[in-house]
Short mmCIF file of N, CA and C in Angstrom, two decimals:
data_model
loop_
_atom_site.label_atom_id
_atom_site.label_comp_id
_atom_site.label_asym_id
_atom_site.label_seq_id
_atom_site.Cartn_x
_atom_site.Cartn_y
_atom_site.Cartn_z
N MET A 1 -52.45 -9.57 -12.42
CA MET A 1 -51.27 -9.72 -13.25
C MET A 1 -50.77 -11.15 -13.15
N ALA A 2 -50.23 -11.65 -14.24
CA ALA A 2 -49.69 -13.01 -14.29
C ALA A 2 -48.47 -13.14 -13.38
N ASP A 3 -48.29 -14.32 -12.81
CA ASP A 3 -47.11 -14.59 -12.01
C ASP A 3 -45.90 -14.70 -12.92
N TYR A 4 -44.80 -14.10 -12.47
CA TYR A 4 -43.59 -14.15 -13.29
C TYR A 4 -42.36 -14.12 -12.38
N THR A 5 -41.24 -14.51 -12.95
CA THR A 5 -39.95 -14.38 -12.29
C THR A 5 -38.96 -13.83 -13.31
N ILE A 6 -37.85 -13.34 -12.81
CA ILE A 6 -36.74 -12.96 -13.67
C ILE A 6 -35.62 -13.91 -13.29
N GLU A 7 -35.16 -14.68 -14.29
CA GLU A 7 -34.19 -15.74 -14.05
C GLU A 7 -33.03 -15.62 -15.02
N THR A 8 -31.88 -16.11 -14.58
CA THR A 8 -30.73 -16.23 -15.46
C THR A 8 -30.82 -17.58 -16.15
N LYS A 9 -30.78 -17.56 -17.47
CA LYS A 9 -30.89 -18.78 -18.26
C LYS A 9 -29.62 -19.00 -19.07
N ALA A 10 -29.28 -20.25 -19.29
CA ALA A 10 -28.18 -20.61 -20.17
C ALA A 10 -28.60 -20.35 -21.61
N ALA A 11 -27.63 -20.19 -22.49
CA ALA A 11 -27.92 -20.01 -23.90
C ALA A 11 -28.59 -21.28 -24.44
N PHE A 12 -29.48 -21.09 -25.40
CA PHE A 12 -30.12 -22.22 -26.05
C PHE A 12 -30.47 -21.85 -27.48
N THR A 13 -30.73 -22.85 -28.29
CA THR A 13 -31.01 -22.66 -29.71
C THR A 13 -32.28 -23.41 -30.08
N VAL A 14 -33.11 -22.78 -30.89
CA VAL A 14 -34.33 -23.41 -31.40
C VAL A 14 -34.20 -23.52 -32.91
N LEU A 15 -34.47 -24.71 -33.43
CA LEU A 15 -34.54 -24.94 -34.86
C LEU A 15 -36.00 -24.77 -35.26
N GLY A 16 -36.28 -23.78 -36.11
CA GLY A 16 -37.66 -23.47 -36.42
C GLY A 16 -38.00 -23.49 -37.90
N ILE A 17 -39.27 -23.70 -38.14
CA ILE A 17 -39.88 -23.61 -39.46
C ILE A 17 -40.82 -22.41 -39.37
N GLY A 18 -40.67 -21.44 -40.26
CA GLY A 18 -41.36 -20.20 -40.02
C GLY A 18 -42.27 -19.70 -41.11
N THR A 19 -42.89 -18.59 -40.75
CA THR A 19 -43.76 -17.85 -41.65
C THR A 19 -43.61 -16.37 -41.32
N VAL A 20 -43.97 -15.51 -42.24
CA VAL A 20 -43.96 -14.08 -42.02
C VAL A 20 -45.40 -13.66 -41.74
N LEU A 21 -45.59 -12.91 -40.66
CA LEU A 21 -46.92 -12.43 -40.29
C LEU A 21 -47.11 -11.01 -40.80
N THR A 22 -48.32 -10.69 -41.23
CA THR A 22 -48.62 -9.36 -41.75
C THR A 22 -49.87 -8.80 -41.09
N GLY A 23 -50.07 -7.51 -41.24
CA GLY A 23 -51.26 -6.88 -40.70
C GLY A 23 -51.10 -6.49 -39.25
N GLY A 24 -52.23 -6.22 -38.61
CA GLY A 24 -52.24 -5.85 -37.20
C GLY A 24 -52.29 -7.06 -36.29
N PHE A 25 -52.29 -6.81 -34.99
CA PHE A 25 -52.27 -7.91 -34.03
C PHE A 25 -53.45 -8.87 -34.15
N PRO A 26 -54.69 -8.40 -34.42
CA PRO A 26 -55.78 -9.38 -34.59
C PRO A 26 -55.53 -10.33 -35.76
N GLU A 27 -55.02 -9.79 -36.87
CA GLU A 27 -54.73 -10.64 -38.02
C GLU A 27 -53.57 -11.59 -37.71
N MET A 28 -52.56 -11.08 -37.01
CA MET A 28 -51.41 -11.92 -36.67
C MET A 28 -51.81 -13.08 -35.77
N GLY A 29 -52.72 -12.83 -34.85
CA GLY A 29 -53.20 -13.90 -33.97
C GLY A 29 -53.84 -15.02 -34.76
N GLN A 30 -54.65 -14.67 -35.73
CA GLN A 30 -55.29 -15.68 -36.57
C GLN A 30 -54.27 -16.38 -37.45
N GLN A 31 -53.29 -15.63 -37.96
CA GLN A 31 -52.24 -16.24 -38.78
C GLN A 31 -51.42 -17.24 -37.97
N LYS A 32 -51.14 -16.91 -36.71
CA LYS A 32 -50.41 -17.84 -35.83
C LYS A 32 -51.22 -19.11 -35.62
N ALA A 33 -52.51 -18.96 -35.34
CA ALA A 33 -53.37 -20.12 -35.12
C ALA A 33 -53.43 -20.99 -36.38
N ASP A 34 -53.58 -20.37 -37.55
CA ASP A 34 -53.63 -21.11 -38.81
C ASP A 34 -52.30 -21.83 -39.07
N PHE A 35 -51.19 -21.16 -38.76
CA PHE A 35 -49.87 -21.74 -38.95
C PHE A 35 -49.70 -22.99 -38.08
N TRP A 36 -50.08 -22.89 -36.79
CA TRP A 36 -49.95 -24.05 -35.90
C TRP A 36 -50.88 -25.18 -36.33
N GLN A 37 -52.06 -24.84 -36.80
CA GLN A 37 -52.97 -25.88 -37.27
C GLN A 37 -52.32 -26.66 -38.41
N LYS A 38 -51.69 -25.95 -39.32
CA LYS A 38 -51.01 -26.59 -40.45
C LYS A 38 -49.81 -27.40 -39.97
N ILE A 39 -49.00 -26.84 -39.10
CA ILE A 39 -47.81 -27.54 -38.56
C ILE A 39 -48.24 -28.83 -37.87
N ASN A 40 -49.25 -28.74 -37.02
CA ASN A 40 -49.71 -29.93 -36.28
C ASN A 40 -50.36 -30.96 -37.20
N ALA A 41 -51.16 -30.51 -38.17
CA ALA A 41 -51.83 -31.44 -39.08
C ALA A 41 -50.83 -32.20 -39.95
N ASN A 42 -49.75 -31.52 -40.34
CA ASN A 42 -48.74 -32.14 -41.20
C ASN A 42 -47.63 -32.82 -40.41
N HIS A 43 -47.71 -32.76 -39.08
CA HIS A 43 -46.71 -33.38 -38.20
C HIS A 43 -45.29 -32.93 -38.54
N VAL A 44 -45.14 -31.68 -38.89
CA VAL A 44 -43.85 -31.14 -39.32
C VAL A 44 -42.81 -31.22 -38.20
N LEU A 45 -43.21 -30.98 -36.97
CA LEU A 45 -42.23 -31.01 -35.88
C LEU A 45 -41.69 -32.40 -35.62
N ASP A 46 -42.42 -33.42 -36.06
CA ASP A 46 -41.93 -34.80 -35.88
C ASP A 46 -40.63 -35.03 -36.63
N ASP A 47 -40.38 -34.25 -37.68
CA ASP A 47 -39.17 -34.40 -38.48
C ASP A 47 -37.97 -33.64 -37.90
N LEU A 48 -38.19 -32.82 -36.88
CA LEU A 48 -37.09 -32.08 -36.26
C LEU A 48 -36.57 -32.85 -35.06
N ASP A 49 -35.28 -33.14 -35.08
CA ASP A 49 -34.67 -33.86 -33.97
C ASP A 49 -34.23 -32.86 -32.91
N GLY A 50 -35.04 -32.70 -31.90
CA GLY A 50 -34.72 -31.79 -30.81
C GLY A 50 -34.17 -32.53 -29.61
N ILE A 51 -33.72 -31.77 -28.63
CA ILE A 51 -33.19 -32.40 -27.42
C ILE A 51 -34.30 -32.75 -26.44
N ASN A 52 -35.52 -32.31 -26.76
CA ASN A 52 -36.71 -32.70 -26.00
C ASN A 52 -37.91 -32.63 -26.94
N ASP A 53 -39.06 -32.99 -26.46
CA ASP A 53 -40.25 -33.00 -27.31
C ASP A 53 -41.09 -31.74 -27.19
N TYR A 54 -40.59 -30.72 -26.49
CA TYR A 54 -41.38 -29.52 -26.28
C TYR A 54 -41.50 -28.71 -27.57
N PRO A 55 -42.71 -28.40 -28.00
CA PRO A 55 -42.87 -27.51 -29.16
C PRO A 55 -42.68 -26.05 -28.75
N PHE A 56 -41.85 -25.34 -29.49
CA PHE A 56 -41.57 -23.93 -29.23
C PHE A 56 -42.27 -23.07 -30.25
N ALA A 57 -42.77 -21.92 -29.83
CA ALA A 57 -43.28 -20.88 -30.70
C ALA A 57 -42.37 -19.68 -30.50
N VAL A 58 -41.78 -19.17 -31.57
CA VAL A 58 -40.81 -18.08 -31.47
C VAL A 58 -41.30 -16.89 -32.28
N ASN A 59 -41.23 -15.72 -31.66
CA ASN A 59 -41.52 -14.45 -32.32
C ASN A 59 -40.19 -13.74 -32.55
N GLU A 60 -39.99 -13.22 -33.76
CA GLU A 60 -38.74 -12.51 -34.04
C GLU A 60 -38.98 -11.45 -35.12
N ALA A 61 -38.56 -10.23 -34.81
CA ALA A 61 -38.56 -9.18 -35.83
C ALA A 61 -37.23 -9.28 -36.56
N LEU A 62 -37.30 -9.40 -37.87
CA LEU A 62 -36.10 -9.62 -38.66
C LEU A 62 -36.23 -8.88 -39.99
N ASN A 63 -35.29 -7.98 -40.25
CA ASN A 63 -35.29 -7.22 -41.51
C ASN A 63 -36.62 -6.51 -41.76
N GLY A 64 -37.18 -5.94 -40.72
CA GLY A 64 -38.42 -5.17 -40.85
C GLY A 64 -39.67 -6.00 -40.99
N GLU A 65 -39.55 -7.32 -40.81
CA GLU A 65 -40.71 -8.21 -40.90
C GLU A 65 -40.90 -8.94 -39.58
N PHE A 66 -42.13 -9.36 -39.32
CA PHE A 66 -42.43 -10.10 -38.11
C PHE A 66 -42.47 -11.58 -38.46
N HIS A 67 -41.48 -12.33 -37.97
CA HIS A 67 -41.39 -13.76 -38.26
C HIS A 67 -41.91 -14.56 -37.07
N TYR A 68 -42.51 -15.68 -37.38
CA TYR A 68 -43.07 -16.58 -36.38
C TYR A 68 -42.65 -17.99 -36.73
N TYR A 69 -42.14 -18.72 -35.75
CA TYR A 69 -41.61 -20.05 -35.99
C TYR A 69 -42.23 -21.08 -35.06
N ALA A 70 -42.34 -22.29 -35.56
CA ALA A 70 -42.63 -23.47 -34.76
C ALA A 70 -41.34 -24.26 -34.76
N GLY A 71 -40.92 -24.75 -33.60
CA GLY A 71 -39.65 -25.46 -33.60
C GLY A 71 -39.43 -26.29 -32.36
N ARG A 72 -38.19 -26.77 -32.27
CA ARG A 72 -37.73 -27.58 -31.15
C ARG A 72 -36.36 -27.08 -30.73
N GLU A 73 -36.07 -27.25 -29.44
CA GLU A 73 -34.74 -26.89 -28.94
C GLU A 73 -33.75 -27.92 -29.47
N VAL A 74 -32.60 -27.42 -29.94
CA VAL A 74 -31.55 -28.28 -30.50
C VAL A 74 -30.21 -27.90 -29.87
N THR A 75 -29.20 -28.71 -30.13
CA THR A 75 -27.87 -28.39 -29.64
C THR A 75 -27.30 -27.24 -30.46
N ALA A 76 -26.34 -26.53 -29.87
CA ALA A 76 -25.78 -25.34 -30.50
C ALA A 76 -25.05 -25.64 -31.81
N ASP A 77 -24.61 -26.88 -32.00
CA ASP A 77 -23.87 -27.22 -33.22
C ASP A 77 -24.79 -27.78 -34.31
N SER A 78 -26.08 -27.66 -34.15
CA SER A 78 -27.04 -28.15 -35.15
C SER A 78 -26.96 -27.30 -36.42
N THR A 79 -27.44 -27.86 -37.51
CA THR A 79 -27.52 -27.13 -38.77
C THR A 79 -28.97 -27.07 -39.22
N ALA A 80 -29.25 -26.08 -40.04
CA ALA A 80 -30.61 -25.88 -40.53
C ALA A 80 -30.68 -26.16 -42.03
N ALA A 81 -31.76 -26.78 -42.45
CA ALA A 81 -32.03 -26.98 -43.87
C ALA A 81 -32.47 -25.64 -44.48
N ALA A 82 -32.63 -25.62 -45.78
CA ALA A 82 -32.96 -24.39 -46.49
C ALA A 82 -34.26 -23.75 -46.00
N ASP A 83 -35.23 -24.54 -45.58
CA ASP A 83 -36.53 -23.99 -45.15
C ASP A 83 -36.63 -23.86 -43.63
N GLN A 84 -35.49 -23.90 -42.94
CA GLN A 84 -35.46 -23.82 -41.48
C GLN A 84 -34.55 -22.67 -41.05
N ARG A 85 -34.65 -22.32 -39.76
CA ARG A 85 -33.80 -21.27 -39.20
C ARG A 85 -33.37 -21.67 -37.80
N LEU A 86 -32.08 -21.47 -37.52
CA LEU A 86 -31.57 -21.63 -36.15
C LEU A 86 -31.72 -20.29 -35.45
N ILE A 87 -32.45 -20.28 -34.34
CA ILE A 87 -32.71 -19.05 -33.60
C ILE A 87 -31.97 -19.18 -32.28
N GLU A 88 -30.98 -18.32 -32.09
CA GLU A 88 -30.14 -18.39 -30.90
C GLU A 88 -30.64 -17.44 -29.83
N PHE A 89 -30.74 -17.97 -28.64
CA PHE A 89 -31.12 -17.20 -27.46
C PHE A 89 -29.88 -17.13 -26.57
N PRO A 90 -29.38 -15.93 -26.31
CA PRO A 90 -28.15 -15.81 -25.52
C PRO A 90 -28.37 -16.12 -24.04
N ALA A 91 -27.30 -16.46 -23.37
CA ALA A 91 -27.35 -16.61 -21.91
C ALA A 91 -27.64 -15.24 -21.32
N GLY A 92 -28.40 -15.21 -20.23
CA GLY A 92 -28.68 -13.93 -19.59
C GLY A 92 -29.98 -13.96 -18.83
N LYS A 93 -30.45 -12.76 -18.52
CA LYS A 93 -31.69 -12.60 -17.76
C LYS A 93 -32.89 -12.71 -18.69
N TYR A 94 -33.91 -13.43 -18.20
CA TYR A 94 -35.15 -13.60 -18.95
C TYR A 94 -36.34 -13.40 -18.04
N LEU A 95 -37.36 -12.76 -18.59
CA LEU A 95 -38.66 -12.75 -17.96
C LEU A 95 -39.25 -14.13 -18.20
N VAL A 96 -39.67 -14.80 -17.13
CA VAL A 96 -40.22 -16.16 -17.24
C VAL A 96 -41.64 -16.13 -16.70
N ILE A 97 -42.58 -16.49 -17.56
CA ILE A 97 -43.99 -16.56 -17.18
C ILE A 97 -44.45 -17.99 -17.38
N LYS A 98 -45.07 -18.57 -16.37
CA LYS A 98 -45.59 -19.93 -16.47
C LYS A 98 -47.10 -19.86 -16.58
N GLY A 99 -47.66 -20.80 -17.32
CA GLY A 99 -49.10 -20.78 -17.46
C GLY A 99 -49.67 -22.12 -17.88
N THR A 100 -50.99 -22.17 -17.86
CA THR A 100 -51.75 -23.35 -18.27
C THR A 100 -52.98 -22.86 -19.04
N ALA A 101 -53.31 -23.57 -20.09
CA ALA A 101 -54.50 -23.24 -20.87
C ALA A 101 -55.09 -24.54 -21.41
N ALA A 102 -56.24 -24.44 -22.03
CA ALA A 102 -56.94 -25.63 -22.52
C ALA A 102 -56.15 -26.37 -23.60
N ASP A 103 -55.42 -25.61 -24.43
CA ASP A 103 -54.68 -26.24 -25.53
C ASP A 103 -53.41 -25.46 -25.82
N GLN A 104 -52.64 -25.94 -26.79
CA GLN A 104 -51.36 -25.36 -27.14
C GLN A 104 -51.48 -23.88 -27.54
N MET A 105 -52.35 -23.55 -28.47
CA MET A 105 -52.49 -22.17 -28.93
C MET A 105 -53.01 -21.28 -27.82
N GLY A 106 -53.93 -21.79 -27.02
CA GLY A 106 -54.42 -21.03 -25.88
C GLY A 106 -53.30 -20.71 -24.90
N LEU A 107 -52.40 -21.66 -24.71
CA LEU A 107 -51.25 -21.44 -23.82
C LEU A 107 -50.38 -20.31 -24.36
N TYR A 108 -50.02 -20.38 -25.63
CA TYR A 108 -49.16 -19.34 -26.20
C TYR A 108 -49.81 -17.96 -26.09
N ASN A 109 -51.10 -17.88 -26.35
CA ASN A 109 -51.81 -16.60 -26.23
C ASN A 109 -51.87 -16.13 -24.78
N ALA A 110 -52.08 -17.07 -23.86
CA ALA A 110 -52.18 -16.71 -22.44
C ALA A 110 -50.86 -16.21 -21.88
N LEU A 111 -49.76 -16.59 -22.49
CA LEU A 111 -48.45 -16.14 -22.03
C LEU A 111 -48.02 -14.83 -22.70
N GLU A 112 -48.26 -14.69 -23.99
CA GLU A 112 -47.84 -13.49 -24.71
C GLU A 112 -48.58 -12.24 -24.26
N GLY A 113 -49.88 -12.34 -24.07
CA GLY A 113 -50.66 -11.16 -23.69
C GLY A 113 -50.15 -10.51 -22.42
N PRO A 114 -50.06 -11.25 -21.31
CA PRO A 114 -49.56 -10.65 -20.07
C PRO A 114 -48.11 -10.17 -20.17
N ALA A 115 -47.28 -10.88 -20.92
CA ALA A 115 -45.86 -10.49 -21.02
C ALA A 115 -45.75 -9.08 -21.59
N PHE A 116 -46.38 -8.86 -22.74
CA PHE A 116 -46.21 -7.58 -23.42
C PHE A 116 -47.24 -6.53 -23.00
N GLY A 117 -48.40 -6.96 -22.52
CA GLY A 117 -49.43 -6.01 -22.15
C GLY A 117 -49.41 -5.56 -20.71
N GLU A 118 -48.87 -6.41 -19.81
CA GLU A 118 -48.91 -6.08 -18.38
C GLU A 118 -47.53 -6.01 -17.73
N ILE A 119 -46.76 -7.08 -17.88
CA ILE A 119 -45.53 -7.21 -17.09
C ILE A 119 -44.40 -6.31 -17.59
N LEU A 120 -44.04 -6.41 -18.86
CA LEU A 120 -42.92 -5.62 -19.37
C LEU A 120 -43.10 -4.11 -19.15
N PRO A 121 -44.29 -3.54 -19.38
CA PRO A 121 -44.43 -2.11 -19.15
C PRO A 121 -44.24 -1.69 -17.69
N GLN A 122 -44.38 -2.64 -16.75
CA GLN A 122 -44.28 -2.29 -15.33
C GLN A 122 -42.91 -2.59 -14.72
N LEU A 123 -42.03 -3.24 -15.47
CA LEU A 123 -40.70 -3.54 -14.92
C LEU A 123 -39.91 -2.25 -14.76
N THR A 124 -39.27 -2.09 -13.61
CA THR A 124 -38.50 -0.87 -13.37
C THR A 124 -36.99 -1.08 -13.49
N ASP A 125 -36.51 -2.30 -13.28
CA ASP A 125 -35.07 -2.57 -13.31
C ASP A 125 -34.60 -3.23 -14.59
N TYR A 126 -35.53 -3.71 -15.42
CA TYR A 126 -35.19 -4.44 -16.64
C TYR A 126 -36.02 -3.94 -17.80
N ALA A 127 -35.49 -4.17 -19.01
CA ALA A 127 -36.22 -3.79 -20.22
C ALA A 127 -36.03 -4.86 -21.29
N TYR A 128 -37.02 -4.99 -22.15
CA TYR A 128 -36.93 -5.83 -23.33
C TYR A 128 -36.52 -4.91 -24.47
N VAL A 129 -35.40 -5.21 -25.11
CA VAL A 129 -34.92 -4.33 -26.17
C VAL A 129 -34.91 -5.03 -27.52
N GLY A 130 -35.73 -6.04 -27.65
CA GLY A 130 -35.82 -6.75 -28.91
C GLY A 130 -35.17 -8.12 -28.83
N GLY A 131 -35.05 -8.73 -29.96
CA GLY A 131 -34.53 -10.09 -30.00
C GLY A 131 -35.68 -11.07 -29.95
N PRO A 132 -35.40 -12.31 -30.28
CA PRO A 132 -36.46 -13.31 -30.28
C PRO A 132 -36.96 -13.59 -28.87
N ASN A 133 -38.22 -13.94 -28.79
CA ASN A 133 -38.81 -14.40 -27.53
C ASN A 133 -39.57 -15.68 -27.87
N THR A 134 -39.81 -16.50 -26.85
CA THR A 134 -40.39 -17.80 -27.14
C THR A 134 -41.35 -18.25 -26.06
N SER A 135 -42.33 -19.01 -26.47
CA SER A 135 -43.23 -19.74 -25.58
C SER A 135 -43.07 -21.20 -25.93
N TYR A 136 -43.13 -22.05 -24.92
CA TYR A 136 -43.03 -23.48 -25.21
C TYR A 136 -43.87 -24.27 -24.25
N MET A 137 -44.35 -25.39 -24.75
CA MET A 137 -45.20 -26.27 -23.96
C MET A 137 -44.32 -27.31 -23.29
N THR A 138 -44.52 -27.50 -21.97
CA THR A 138 -43.71 -28.47 -21.22
C THR A 138 -44.46 -29.77 -20.93
N SER A 139 -45.78 -29.70 -20.94
CA SER A 139 -46.55 -30.94 -20.72
C SER A 139 -48.00 -30.71 -21.11
N LEU A 140 -48.68 -31.83 -21.27
CA LEU A 140 -50.10 -31.82 -21.61
C LEU A 140 -50.75 -32.91 -20.78
N ASP A 141 -51.78 -32.54 -20.02
CA ASP A 141 -52.48 -33.51 -19.20
C ASP A 141 -53.96 -33.14 -19.12
N GLU A 142 -54.69 -33.78 -18.21
CA GLU A 142 -56.13 -33.51 -18.11
C GLU A 142 -56.46 -32.07 -17.73
N ALA A 143 -55.51 -31.36 -17.13
CA ALA A 143 -55.72 -29.95 -16.77
C ALA A 143 -55.45 -29.02 -17.93
N GLY A 144 -54.81 -29.52 -18.99
CA GLY A 144 -54.54 -28.69 -20.16
C GLY A 144 -53.08 -28.69 -20.56
N ALA A 145 -52.72 -27.67 -21.34
CA ALA A 145 -51.34 -27.49 -21.81
C ALA A 145 -50.61 -26.59 -20.82
N HIS A 146 -49.43 -27.02 -20.40
CA HIS A 146 -48.61 -26.26 -19.44
C HIS A 146 -47.35 -25.79 -20.16
N GLY A 147 -46.87 -24.62 -19.78
CA GLY A 147 -45.65 -24.15 -20.42
C GLY A 147 -45.14 -22.84 -19.86
N GLU A 148 -44.17 -22.29 -20.57
CA GLU A 148 -43.50 -21.06 -20.15
C GLU A 148 -43.28 -20.15 -21.35
N MET A 149 -43.11 -18.87 -21.04
CA MET A 149 -42.67 -17.90 -22.03
C MET A 149 -41.38 -17.29 -21.51
N LEU A 150 -40.41 -17.12 -22.41
CA LEU A 150 -39.13 -16.50 -22.08
C LEU A 150 -38.92 -15.27 -22.95
N VAL A 151 -38.69 -14.14 -22.29
CA VAL A 151 -38.42 -12.87 -22.98
C VAL A 151 -37.08 -12.36 -22.49
N PRO A 152 -36.09 -12.17 -23.40
CA PRO A 152 -34.78 -11.71 -22.95
C PRO A 152 -34.85 -10.28 -22.42
N LEU A 153 -34.09 -10.03 -21.36
CA LEU A 153 -34.09 -8.72 -20.71
C LEU A 153 -32.68 -8.17 -20.57
N VAL A 154 -32.57 -6.87 -20.45
CA VAL A 154 -31.31 -6.20 -20.08
C VAL A 154 -31.62 -5.32 -18.87
N GLU A 155 -30.60 -5.12 -18.05
CA GLU A 155 -30.79 -4.23 -16.90
C GLU A 155 -30.83 -2.79 -17.37
N LYS A 156 -31.72 -1.99 -16.76
CA LYS A 156 -31.83 -0.58 -17.12
C LYS A 156 -30.68 0.19 -16.50
#
């Protein structure tokens, strides 16, 4: 099982550019990869003024659809353009998983799988009851892409 902690985090906001994912999980995985390829090729995140350079990937169920965003952390008083969304993460307890993979997409996949497939089903004192969750890259070096995944939790 992946190493994880449960930590109290301050509220934060991600300004994202998104897409709607359809189909089953195999199709969604490919759609996420295609979306990031397009975002990176077009340097779309370069136009977002974040408080750091970490690229965020956000999953959010909204109005019966599965939304996926690429974004940057911004200040709480930021505004979004018509094709963007401010995604607010409340202060509270979060499942925190750290990982490393060969590249950005590999990192996001390496964090999401264990979070939802292994760790969350085994938690006895906390539960994920929905809301956005995010993975973000903190650095890139010769060992690969490093980052974390944050999943909001409530006490059972």
